[in-house]
Coordinates of C-alpha atoms in Angstrom, one line a residue:
M28 CA 3.3 25.6 13.0
G29 CA 5.7 26.2 9.9
D30 CA 8.6 24.1 11.2
K31 CA 6.5 21.0 11.8
G32 CA 6.0 20.6 8.2
F33 CA 2.3 21.7 8.0
S34 CA 0.0 24.8 8.4
A35 CA -3.7 25.3 8.9
L36 CA -5.6 26.8 5.9
R37 CA -8.2 29.2 6.4
P38 CA -11.5 27.5 7.1
G39 CA -14.5 28.5 4.7
F40 CA -17.8 28.2 6.1
C41 CA -20.9 27.1 4.7
F42 CA -24.2 27.0 6.7
V43 CA -27.3 24.8 5.3
S44 CA -30.5 24.6 7.5
F45 CA -32.5 21.5 7.7
I46 CA -36.0 22.0 8.5
L47 CA -35.9 18.3 10.2
L48 CA -34.6 18.4 13.8
L49 CA -32.7 21.6 12.9
N50 CA -29.5 19.9 12.2
V51 CA -26.5 22.1 10.9
V52 CA -23.5 21.2 8.5
H53 CA -20.9 23.6 9.5
G54 CA -17.9 25.1 7.7
D55 CA -15.1 22.9 6.4
L56 CA -11.4 22.8 7.9
S57 CA -8.5 22.2 5.7
Y58 CA -5.0 21.6 7.1
S59 CA -1.8 20.7 5.1
I60 CA 0.6 18.1 6.1
Q61 CA 3.5 16.5 4.9
E62 CA 3.6 12.5 4.5
E63 CA 5.6 10.6 7.2
I64 CA 5.4 12.9 9.8
K65 CA 5.7 11.4 13.2
R66 CA 3.0 10.0 15.2
G67 CA 1.7 12.4 18.1
T68 CA 2.2 15.5 16.0
V69 CA -0.3 18.2 16.4
I70 CA -2.0 18.9 13.2
G71 CA -4.1 21.6 14.4
N72 CA -6.5 22.7 17.1
I73 CA -10.1 21.8 15.6
A74 CA -11.5 23.6 18.9
K75 CA -9.7 26.8 18.1
D76 CA -10.1 27.0 14.6
L77 CA -13.8 26.3 14.7
G78 CA -14.6 28.2 17.7
I79 CA -15.8 25.6 19.7
D80 CA -15.6 25.6 23.6
L81 CA -13.6 22.7 25.1
R82 CA -16.2 21.9 27.3
T83 CA -18.7 21.6 24.5
L84 CA -16.4 19.1 22.6
S85 CA -16.7 16.6 25.9
S86 CA -20.5 17.6 26.5
R87 CA -21.6 16.8 23.0
K88 CA -19.2 13.7 22.7
A89 CA -17.3 14.9 19.8
R90 CA -15.2 12.7 17.7
V91 CA -13.9 11.9 14.4
D92 CA -14.7 9.3 11.5
F93 CA -12.8 8.5 8.4
E94 CA -14.7 7.7 5.3
G95 CA -13.7 4.7 3.5
T96 CA -10.7 3.5 5.4
Q97 CA -10.3 1.2 8.2
Q98 CA -7.3 2.8 9.4
R99 CA -7.5 5.9 11.9
Y100 CA -4.6 8.2 10.9
C101 CA -5.2 10.9 13.6
D102 CA -7.8 11.5 16.6
M103 CA -8.9 14.2 18.8
N104 CA -7.9 15.4 22.3
L105 CA -11.1 16.5 23.9
N106 CA -9.3 18.1 26.7
T107 CA -7.1 20.3 24.3
G108 CA -9.0 20.2 20.9
D109 CA -5.9 19.4 19.1
L110 CA -6.2 17.1 16.0
I111 CA -3.2 14.6 16.6
T112 CA -1.4 11.9 14.1
T113 CA -1.9 8.3 15.4
E114 CA -0.6 6.3 12.3
R115 CA 2.2 6.6 9.6
I116 CA 0.9 8.6 6.5
D117 CA 2.2 7.8 3.5
R118 CA 1.0 9.7 0.6
E119 CA 2.1 7.1 -2.1
S120 CA 0.2 4.1 -0.2
L121 CA -3.1 6.5 -0.2
C122 CA -2.9 8.2 -3.5
G123 CA 0.0 6.8 -5.7
K124 CA 0.5 9.1 -8.3
K125 CA -2.6 11.5 -7.6
P126 CA -1.6 15.0 -7.7
S127 CA -3.8 15.7 -5.2
C128 CA -4.0 13.7 -2.1
V129 CA -6.9 14.2 0.5
L130 CA -8.0 12.6 3.7
V131 CA -11.3 13.3 4.7
I132 CA -12.2 13.6 8.3
D133 CA -15.7 13.8 9.6
L134 CA -16.1 15.6 12.9
L135 CA -18.9 14.7 14.6
L136 CA -21.0 16.4 17.5
E137 CA -24.2 15.3 18.9
N138 CA -27.1 16.9 20.8
P139 CA -27.9 18.5 18.3
L140 CA -25.9 16.5 15.5
E141 CA -23.5 18.6 13.9
L142 CA -21.0 17.4 11.3
H143 CA -18.0 19.5 10.1
R144 CA -15.9 18.2 7.4
V145 CA -12.2 18.4 7.8
S146 CA -9.6 17.7 4.8
L147 CA -5.9 16.7 5.2
H148 CA -3.9 17.8 2.2
V149 CA -1.1 15.4 2.3
T150 CA 1.9 17.1 0.6
D151 CA 4.8 14.8 -0.8
V152 CA 8.2 14.6 0.5
N153 CA 11.0 13.3 -1.5
D154 CA 11.1 9.5 0.4
N155 CA 11.8 7.4 -2.9
S156 CA 14.6 7.1 -5.2
P157 CA 14.1 6.8 -8.8
K158 CA 14.5 3.1 -9.6
F159 CA 14.7 1.5 -13.0
K160 CA 13.1 -2.0 -13.6
K161 CA 16.2 -3.8 -13.9
M162 CA 20.0 -3.1 -12.9
L163 CA 21.2 -4.4 -16.2
I164 CA 19.8 -3.6 -19.5
E165 CA 21.1 -5.9 -22.4
M166 CA 21.0 -4.4 -25.9
E167 CA 22.6 -5.7 -29.1
I168 CA 23.0 -3.2 -31.8
S169 CA 24.2 -3.6 -35.3
E170 CA 27.3 -2.3 -36.5
S171 CA 25.5 -1.1 -39.5
A172 CA 23.3 1.3 -37.6
D173 CA 23.3 4.8 -39.2
K174 CA 24.4 7.8 -37.0
G175 CA 21.3 9.4 -35.4
N176 CA 19.5 6.3 -35.0
R177 CA 17.4 6.3 -31.7
F178 CA 17.0 3.2 -29.1
S179 CA 14.5 3.6 -26.5
I180 CA 15.6 3.1 -22.8
E181 CA 12.6 2.2 -20.3
E182 CA 12.3 5.3 -18.2
A183 CA 13.2 5.0 -14.1
H184 CA 10.1 4.9 -11.9
D185 CA 9.6 7.0 -8.8
A186 CA 6.8 6.7 -6.4
D187 CA 6.8 10.7 -5.7
I188 CA 5.2 13.2 -7.3
G189 CA 5.9 16.7 -8.7
Q190 CA 9.5 17.9 -8.5
N191 CA 10.2 14.7 -6.0
T192 CA 9.8 12.3 -9.0
V193 CA 12.2 11.9 -11.8
Q194 CA 13.3 15.1 -13.5
R195 CA 16.5 14.5 -15.5
Y196 CA 18.6 11.7 -16.7
N197 CA 22.7 11.7 -17.1
L198 CA 24.5 9.4 -19.4
Q199 CA 28.2 8.9 -18.4
K200 CA 30.5 10.4 -21.1
N201 CA 31.4 7.6 -24.3
D202 CA 32.5 7.6 -27.3
Y203 CA 29.2 6.4 -29.3
F204 CA 26.0 7.4 -27.5
I205 CA 24.4 10.7 -26.2
L206 CA 21.3 10.9 -24.2
A207 CA 17.6 12.3 -25.4
V208 CA 14.9 13.1 -23.3
D209 CA 11.8 14.2 -24.7
N210 CA 8.5 14.1 -22.5
N211 CA 10.1 11.4 -20.4
K212 CA 10.7 9.1 -23.3
V213 CA 14.5 8.3 -22.9
E214 CA 16.5 7.1 -25.9
L215 CA 20.2 6.5 -26.8
V216 CA 21.2 8.4 -30.0
L217 CA 24.1 6.9 -31.8
E218 CA 26.6 9.9 -32.4
N219 CA 29.4 8.0 -34.0
T220 CA 29.1 5.0 -36.1
L221 CA 30.3 1.6 -34.6
D222 CA 32.9 -0.8 -35.2
R223 CA 32.4 -4.3 -34.3
E224 CA 36.1 -5.1 -35.1
K225 CA 37.3 -2.3 -32.6
Q226 CA 35.0 -2.7 -29.7
K227 CA 32.1 -5.4 -29.8
E228 CA 30.7 -4.7 -26.3
M229 CA 30.5 -1.5 -23.9
N230 CA 28.6 -0.7 -20.6
L231 CA 27.2 2.7 -20.6
L232 CA 25.9 4.3 -16.9
L233 CA 22.7 5.8 -17.0
T234 CA 21.4 7.8 -14.2
A235 CA 18.0 9.1 -13.4
L236 CA 17.7 12.1 -10.8
D237 CA 14.7 13.6 -9.1
G238 CA 14.1 17.3 -8.2
G239 CA 13.9 16.8 -4.4
S240 CA 16.0 18.0 -1.6
P241 CA 17.8 16.4 -1.1
Q242 CA 18.2 15.0 -4.3
R243 CA 17.7 11.1 -5.2
S244 CA 18.9 9.3 -7.8
G245 CA 19.0 5.5 -9.3
T246 CA 21.4 4.1 -11.9
V247 CA 21.2 1.3 -14.4
V248 CA 24.0 -0.3 -16.5
I249 CA 23.1 -0.8 -20.4
H250 CA 25.5 -3.4 -21.8
V251 CA 25.6 -3.0 -25.3
T252 CA 26.6 -5.7 -27.8
V253 CA 27.3 -4.9 -31.2
L254 CA 26.0 -7.2 -33.7
D255 CA 25.3 -7.2 -37.6
A256 CA 22.3 -6.0 -39.2
N257 CA 19.3 -6.1 -37.1
D258 CA 18.2 -2.6 -37.9
N259 CA 14.6 -2.4 -37.4
A260 CA 12.9 -2.6 -33.8
P261 CA 9.6 -3.7 -33.3
V262 CA 6.6 -1.3 -33.9
F263 CA 3.3 -1.7 -31.8
S264 CA 0.0 -1.4 -33.7
Q265 CA -1.1 1.1 -31.2
A266 CA 0.4 3.8 -28.8
V267 CA -1.9 3.0 -26.4
Y268 CA -4.1 0.0 -25.6
K269 CA -7.3 0.8 -23.6
A270 CA -9.7 -2.1 -22.0
S271 CA -12.6 -2.4 -19.7
L272 CA -13.0 -5.1 -17.1
P273 CA -15.4 -6.0 -14.6
E274 CA -14.3 -6.1 -10.7
N275 CA -14.3 -9.9 -9.6
S276 CA -13.4 -11.1 -13.1
P277 CA -11.7 -14.7 -12.6
P278 CA -8.5 -15.6 -13.1
D279 CA -7.4 -16.5 -16.5
T280 CA -9.9 -13.8 -18.0
V281 CA -8.3 -12.0 -21.1
V282 CA -8.1 -8.5 -20.8
I283 CA -6.5 -7.4 -24.3
N284 CA -4.0 -8.4 -26.8
V285 CA -1.2 -6.3 -27.7
S286 CA 0.5 -6.8 -31.1
A287 CA 3.9 -5.3 -32.6
T288 CA 5.6 -6.2 -35.8
D289 CA 9.5 -6.1 -36.8
A290 CA 10.4 -5.6 -40.5
D291 CA 13.4 -7.8 -40.2
E292 CA 13.4 -11.4 -41.2
G293 CA 14.2 -14.6 -39.2
V294 CA 15.4 -14.2 -35.8
N295 CA 15.6 -10.3 -36.1
G296 CA 12.1 -10.1 -36.7
D297 CA 11.1 -12.7 -33.9
V298 CA 9.1 -10.5 -31.4
T299 CA 8.5 -11.2 -27.7
Y300 CA 6.4 -9.2 -25.2
D301 CA 6.9 -8.4 -21.6
F302 CA 5.7 -6.0 -19.2
G303 CA 7.9 -3.0 -18.1
H304 CA 8.1 -1.8 -14.5
L305 CA 5.2 -2.9 -12.3
T306 CA 4.7 -1.8 -8.7
D307 CA 4.6 -4.6 -6.1
D308 CA 0.9 -4.2 -6.1
D309 CA 0.5 -4.8 -9.8
V310 CA 2.9 -7.5 -10.4
N311 CA 0.8 -10.5 -9.3
V312 CA -2.6 -9.0 -10.8
F313 CA -1.8 -9.6 -14.7
S314 CA 0.2 -11.9 -16.8
I315 CA 1.2 -11.4 -20.6
D316 CA 2.0 -14.0 -22.8
H317 CA 5.6 -13.5 -24.2
K318 CA 4.6 -14.9 -27.4
T319 CA 1.2 -13.6 -28.6
G320 CA 1.1 -10.5 -26.2
E321 CA -2.3 -11.6 -24.8
I322 CA -2.7 -10.1 -21.2
R323 CA -5.0 -12.1 -18.9
V324 CA -5.8 -11.8 -15.1
T325 CA -3.8 -13.6 -12.7
G326 CA -5.0 -11.9 -9.3
V327 CA -7.9 -10.2 -7.3
I328 CA -9.5 -7.3 -9.2
D329 CA -11.6 -5.1 -6.8
F330 CA -12.8 -1.7 -7.9
E331 CA -13.0 -0.5 -4.4
A332 CA -9.3 -1.1 -3.9
R333 CA -8.4 0.1 -7.6
S334 CA -10.4 1.5 -10.1
S335 CA -7.8 1.4 -12.9
F336 CA -4.3 0.0 -14.0
E337 CA -1.6 1.7 -16.2
M338 CA 1.3 -0.3 -17.2
R339 CA 4.0 -0.4 -19.9
V340 CA 4.5 -3.4 -22.3
E341 CA 7.6 -4.0 -24.1
A342 CA 7.9 -5.5 -27.6
K343 CA 11.4 -6.8 -28.1
D344 CA 13.0 -8.5 -31.1
G345 CA 15.4 -11.6 -31.3
L346 CA 18.7 -9.6 -31.2
G347 CA 17.4 -7.1 -28.3
L348 CA 15.9 -4.2 -30.1
T349 CA 12.6 -3.0 -28.0
S350 CA 9.8 -0.5 -28.1
Y351 CA 7.3 0.4 -25.7
A352 CA 3.2 0.9 -25.7
K353 CA 0.7 1.7 -22.8
V354 CA -2.1 -0.3 -21.6
I355 CA -4.7 1.5 -19.6
I356 CA -7.4 -0.8 -18.1
D357 CA -10.5 0.6 -16.3
V358 CA -12.2 -1.4 -13.9
T359 CA -16.1 -1.2 -13.8
D360 CA -18.1 -1.6 -10.6
V361 CA -19.9 -4.4 -9.7
N362 CA -22.6 -4.2 -6.6
D363 CA -20.5 -6.8 -4.5
N364 CA -20.5 -4.7 -1.0
V365 CA -23.6 -4.7 1.1
P366 CA -24.4 -1.6 3.0
L367 CA -23.2 -1.3 6.6
I368 CA -25.0 0.1 9.3
Y369 CA -23.3 1.8 12.2
L370 CA -25.1 2.8 15.2
K371 CA -23.1 6.0 16.2
S372 CA -25.2 6.9 19.3
L373 CA -28.2 5.8 21.3
T374 CA -30.3 7.1 24.1
N375 CA -31.3 4.0 26.3
P376 CA -33.5 3.8 28.2
I377 CA -36.0 6.4 26.9
P378 CA -38.3 8.2 29.5
E379 CA -41.9 7.3 28.4
N380 CA -42.9 11.0 28.4
V381 CA -40.6 12.0 25.7
S382 CA -42.0 14.4 23.5
P383 CA -43.1 12.9 19.9
G384 CA -40.0 13.9 17.3
S385 CA -37.4 13.5 19.9
E386 CA -34.1 12.4 18.8
V387 CA -32.7 8.9 20.3
G388 CA -30.0 7.8 18.2
I389 CA -27.9 8.3 15.4
V390 CA -27.3 5.8 12.4
N391 CA -24.6 5.9 9.8
V392 CA -24.8 4.0 6.7
Q393 CA -22.3 3.1 4.0
D394 CA -21.5 1.4 1.1
R395 CA -18.0 0.9 -0.5
D396 CA -19.6 0.7 -4.1
S397 CA -19.9 3.3 -6.4
E398 CA -22.4 5.3 -8.2
S399 CA -25.9 3.9 -8.1
N400 CA -24.3 0.7 -6.2
R401 CA -23.8 2.9 -3.3
Q402 CA -26.7 4.7 -3.2
V403 CA -28.5 3.3 0.1
R404 CA -32.1 3.6 1.3
C405 CA -32.6 3.0 5.1
S406 CA -35.9 2.0 6.9
I407 CA -37.7 0.4 9.9
Q408 CA -40.4 -1.7 10.2
Q409 CA -43.7 0.0 10.5
N410 CA -45.3 -1.3 13.7
V411 CA -43.1 1.0 16.1
P412 CA -43.4 4.4 17.2
F413 CA -40.1 5.3 15.6
K414 CA -38.7 6.5 12.3
L415 CA -35.4 7.2 10.6
V416 CA -35.0 11.0 9.1
P417 CA -32.4 11.6 6.9
S418 CA -30.0 14.1 8.2
I419 CA -26.6 14.8 7.1
K420 CA -24.9 13.1 4.4
N421 CA -25.3 9.4 5.2
Y422 CA -26.4 9.8 8.6
Y423 CA -30.0 9.4 9.7
S424 CA -31.7 10.5 13.1
L425 CA -33.8 7.9 14.9
V426 CA -37.0 9.7 16.2
T427 CA -40.0 9.0 18.0
T428 CA -43.1 9.4 16.0
G429 CA -45.8 9.3 18.9
Q430 CA -46.2 9.2 22.8
L431 CA -44.6 6.1 24.6
D432 CA -46.4 4.2 27.5
R433 CA -44.2 2.1 29.3
E434 CA -47.2 0.1 31.0
L435 CA -48.3 -0.8 27.5
V436 CA -45.0 -1.6 26.0
S437 CA -42.0 -1.5 27.9
D438 CA -39.2 -2.7 25.3
Y439 CA -38.6 -2.4 21.4
N440 CA -36.7 -4.5 19.0
I441 CA -36.3 -1.8 16.0
T442 CA -34.8 -3.6 13.2
I443 CA -33.2 -1.1 10.6
T444 CA -32.8 -2.4 7.2
A445 CA -30.5 -0.8 4.6
T446 CA -30.8 -1.5 0.8
D447 CA -28.6 -0.5 -2.2
E448 CA -29.7 0.4 -5.5
G449 CA -27.5 -1.9 -7.4
S450 CA -28.8 -4.8 -9.7
P451 CA -29.5 -7.0 -7.8
P452 CA -29.7 -5.1 -4.9
L453 CA -28.0 -6.0 -1.5
S454 CA -29.1 -5.2 1.7
S455 CA -28.3 -5.5 5.7
S456 CA -30.2 -5.3 8.8
K457 CA -29.2 -4.2 12.4
T458 CA -31.7 -4.6 15.4
V459 CA -31.5 -1.9 18.1
Q460 CA -33.1 -2.8 21.6
L461 CA -34.4 0.1 23.3
S462 CA -36.0 0.3 26.7
V463 CA -38.6 2.6 28.0
A464 CA -38.1 4.3 31.4
D465 CA -41.3 4.7 33.6
I466 CA -42.5 8.0 35.2
N467 CA -45.1 8.3 37.7
D468 CA -47.9 9.0 35.5
N469 CA -50.9 6.9 36.9
P470 CA -52.6 7.4 39.9
P471 CA -53.3 4.3 42.2
V472 CA -57.0 2.6 41.5
F473 CA -59.2 0.9 44.1
E474 CA -60.6 -2.4 42.9
E475 CA -63.9 -1.1 44.0
Q476 CA -65.7 2.5 43.8
S477 CA -66.8 2.0 47.7
Y478 CA -66.7 -0.5 50.6
S479 CA -69.3 -1.0 53.1
A480 CA -68.5 -2.6 56.5
Y481 CA -70.8 -3.3 59.4
V482 CA -69.5 -3.4 63.2
T483 CA -71.2 -4.1 66.5
E484 CA -71.0 -1.7 69.1
N485 CA -68.9 -2.0 71.8
N486 CA -66.5 -3.9 69.9
K487 CA -62.9 -4.2 70.9
P488 CA -60.2 -1.9 69.7
G489 CA -58.0 -3.2 67.1
S490 CA -60.7 -5.1 65.5
T491 CA -60.5 -5.2 61.6
L492 CA -63.5 -3.7 60.0
C493 CA -62.8 -4.2 56.2
S494 CA -60.0 -4.4 53.7
V495 CA -59.5 -2.3 50.7
T496 CA -56.9 -2.6 47.9
A497 CA -55.8 -0.1 45.1
R498 CA -53.2 -0.8 42.5
D499 CA -51.0 1.3 40.5
P500 CA -49.4 0.1 37.2
D501 CA -46.2 2.4 37.2
W502 CA -42.7 0.7 38.3
R503 CA -41.1 0.2 41.5
Q504 CA -41.5 3.1 43.9
N505 CA -44.0 4.8 41.2
G506 CA -46.3 1.8 41.6
T507 CA -46.1 1.4 45.4
V508 CA -49.3 2.5 47.1
V509 CA -49.4 4.0 50.7
Y510 CA -52.7 3.7 52.5
S511 CA -54.2 6.8 55.0
L512 CA -57.5 8.2 56.2
L513 CA -58.8 11.6 55.2
P514 CA -59.7 14.0 57.7
G515 CA -63.4 13.7 59.0
E516 CA -65.7 13.9 62.2
V517 CA -68.0 11.8 63.6
N518 CA -70.4 13.5 66.1
G519 CA -68.0 16.0 66.5
A520 CA -64.9 13.9 67.2
S521 CA -62.2 13.0 64.6
V522 CA -62.4 10.0 62.5
S523 CA -59.0 8.8 63.5
S524 CA -60.2 8.9 67.5
Y525 CA -62.4 5.9 66.3
L526 CA -60.5 4.3 63.2
S527 CA -56.7 3.6 62.1
V528 CA -55.8 2.3 58.9
N529 CA -52.7 0.2 57.9
G530 CA -50.5 2.2 55.4
D531 CA -49.5 -0.9 53.5
T532 CA -52.8 -2.7 53.6
G533 CA -55.6 -0.2 54.5
C534 CA -57.2 2.3 52.6
D535 CA -56.2 5.0 50.0
P536 CA -56.7 8.7 51.1
R537 CA -59.2 9.1 48.7
C538 CA -61.5 6.5 50.7
E539 CA -63.6 7.3 53.4
V540 CA -64.7 4.6 56.3
V541 CA -68.0 5.5 57.6

């Protein structure tokens, strides 16, 4: 397993008993896999790791479900018990900069319902290079700048995490500047005074390197123009700006204002604003007014897709001195997702002699909102002999509550309603059609308790004496009535020597013809 870039972690087992239906949540499994592994790669053998017989996987309709995603990144081979990748797994798309990236899978077995939690810990590989926002940085620095002055450079962005993200910077050797890096704050430090009359411009090559293997790098050219006397950079009023924004906020909604001042006068003190590096997903979500620093909504704000934003803003004066601040925007949830009802399993038709309390279906309810907005109550109408029993997590068992009788009701339309606890609450419904299968639970019943017939002596053989009718409310062959005579004697001779009965139209065995 090690040479495939993943390993099975030792599973921990947690047993939880439920009185209703004796359902059991079994232990969790954890696997560690690298992102970008090939489709069809075997992650691990679920049957072996859980100690489940392969025949049990098929007989109990084992399957895997993903929570909170429309993509199925892996599936299970019921013949081997292997968990196999089916889609490209990109850690950066799934988890961004989160230090831990876990895909949660539900392994579901039926009859009885059994649920296992399988966690896929997706580890980072060094598949992204450091990247600067621009390929060229223009800076204008006064020749009067003192030795030791520092000039901020926006750091490089690397979508990877840990050692695979930016670890260090190199500045190409030159006569004037050295590099200072402290907690990812990148600054040029003036080591020797500038002399515009000797050199009025220069190009510096800055390289960002990550710590992956093999190592990746990105470069930017810093073009420095030497000018006179702009010796103050803009200063933000705050190092970090925080704002809260409801999801579904319409375009043009004002989020926050950032502000920076510059102690210089005239063009040297004119401050303009811009965003620092933005990911492709964020570039069309917000805009910033270059003159006022006002940040507004320009795209779709969806809490379920993104619960927070973090970005850098740049303040730049008229001659190119810059400073940076951080903006953190927390998105608050709005109850904008209706609960979704999934019918995971259904026994149809149901024998009418099924015992009360029998499980006939499994229902799963999901709501993409958060906190109380995703708390869902599930119910069915009161006029049917069925009820929903909360089972494991967000699963419900559909069970019978009384004895079924096909002769009274042969079909049921059961409406399941799911309602969340948002304000106002949202709900959805799903109708399940169930048929009741017949069993032979009704005897034939004659239309009359007794029949009388009069016959003349010396009548001809084959004459009709009487006609009897019995009915059976059961279905098809269970309700088909066959008639015959009970054994008996008349004057010492068998009844059958005097009388005969048509099996389709004559008499039931419980009717004696005298």
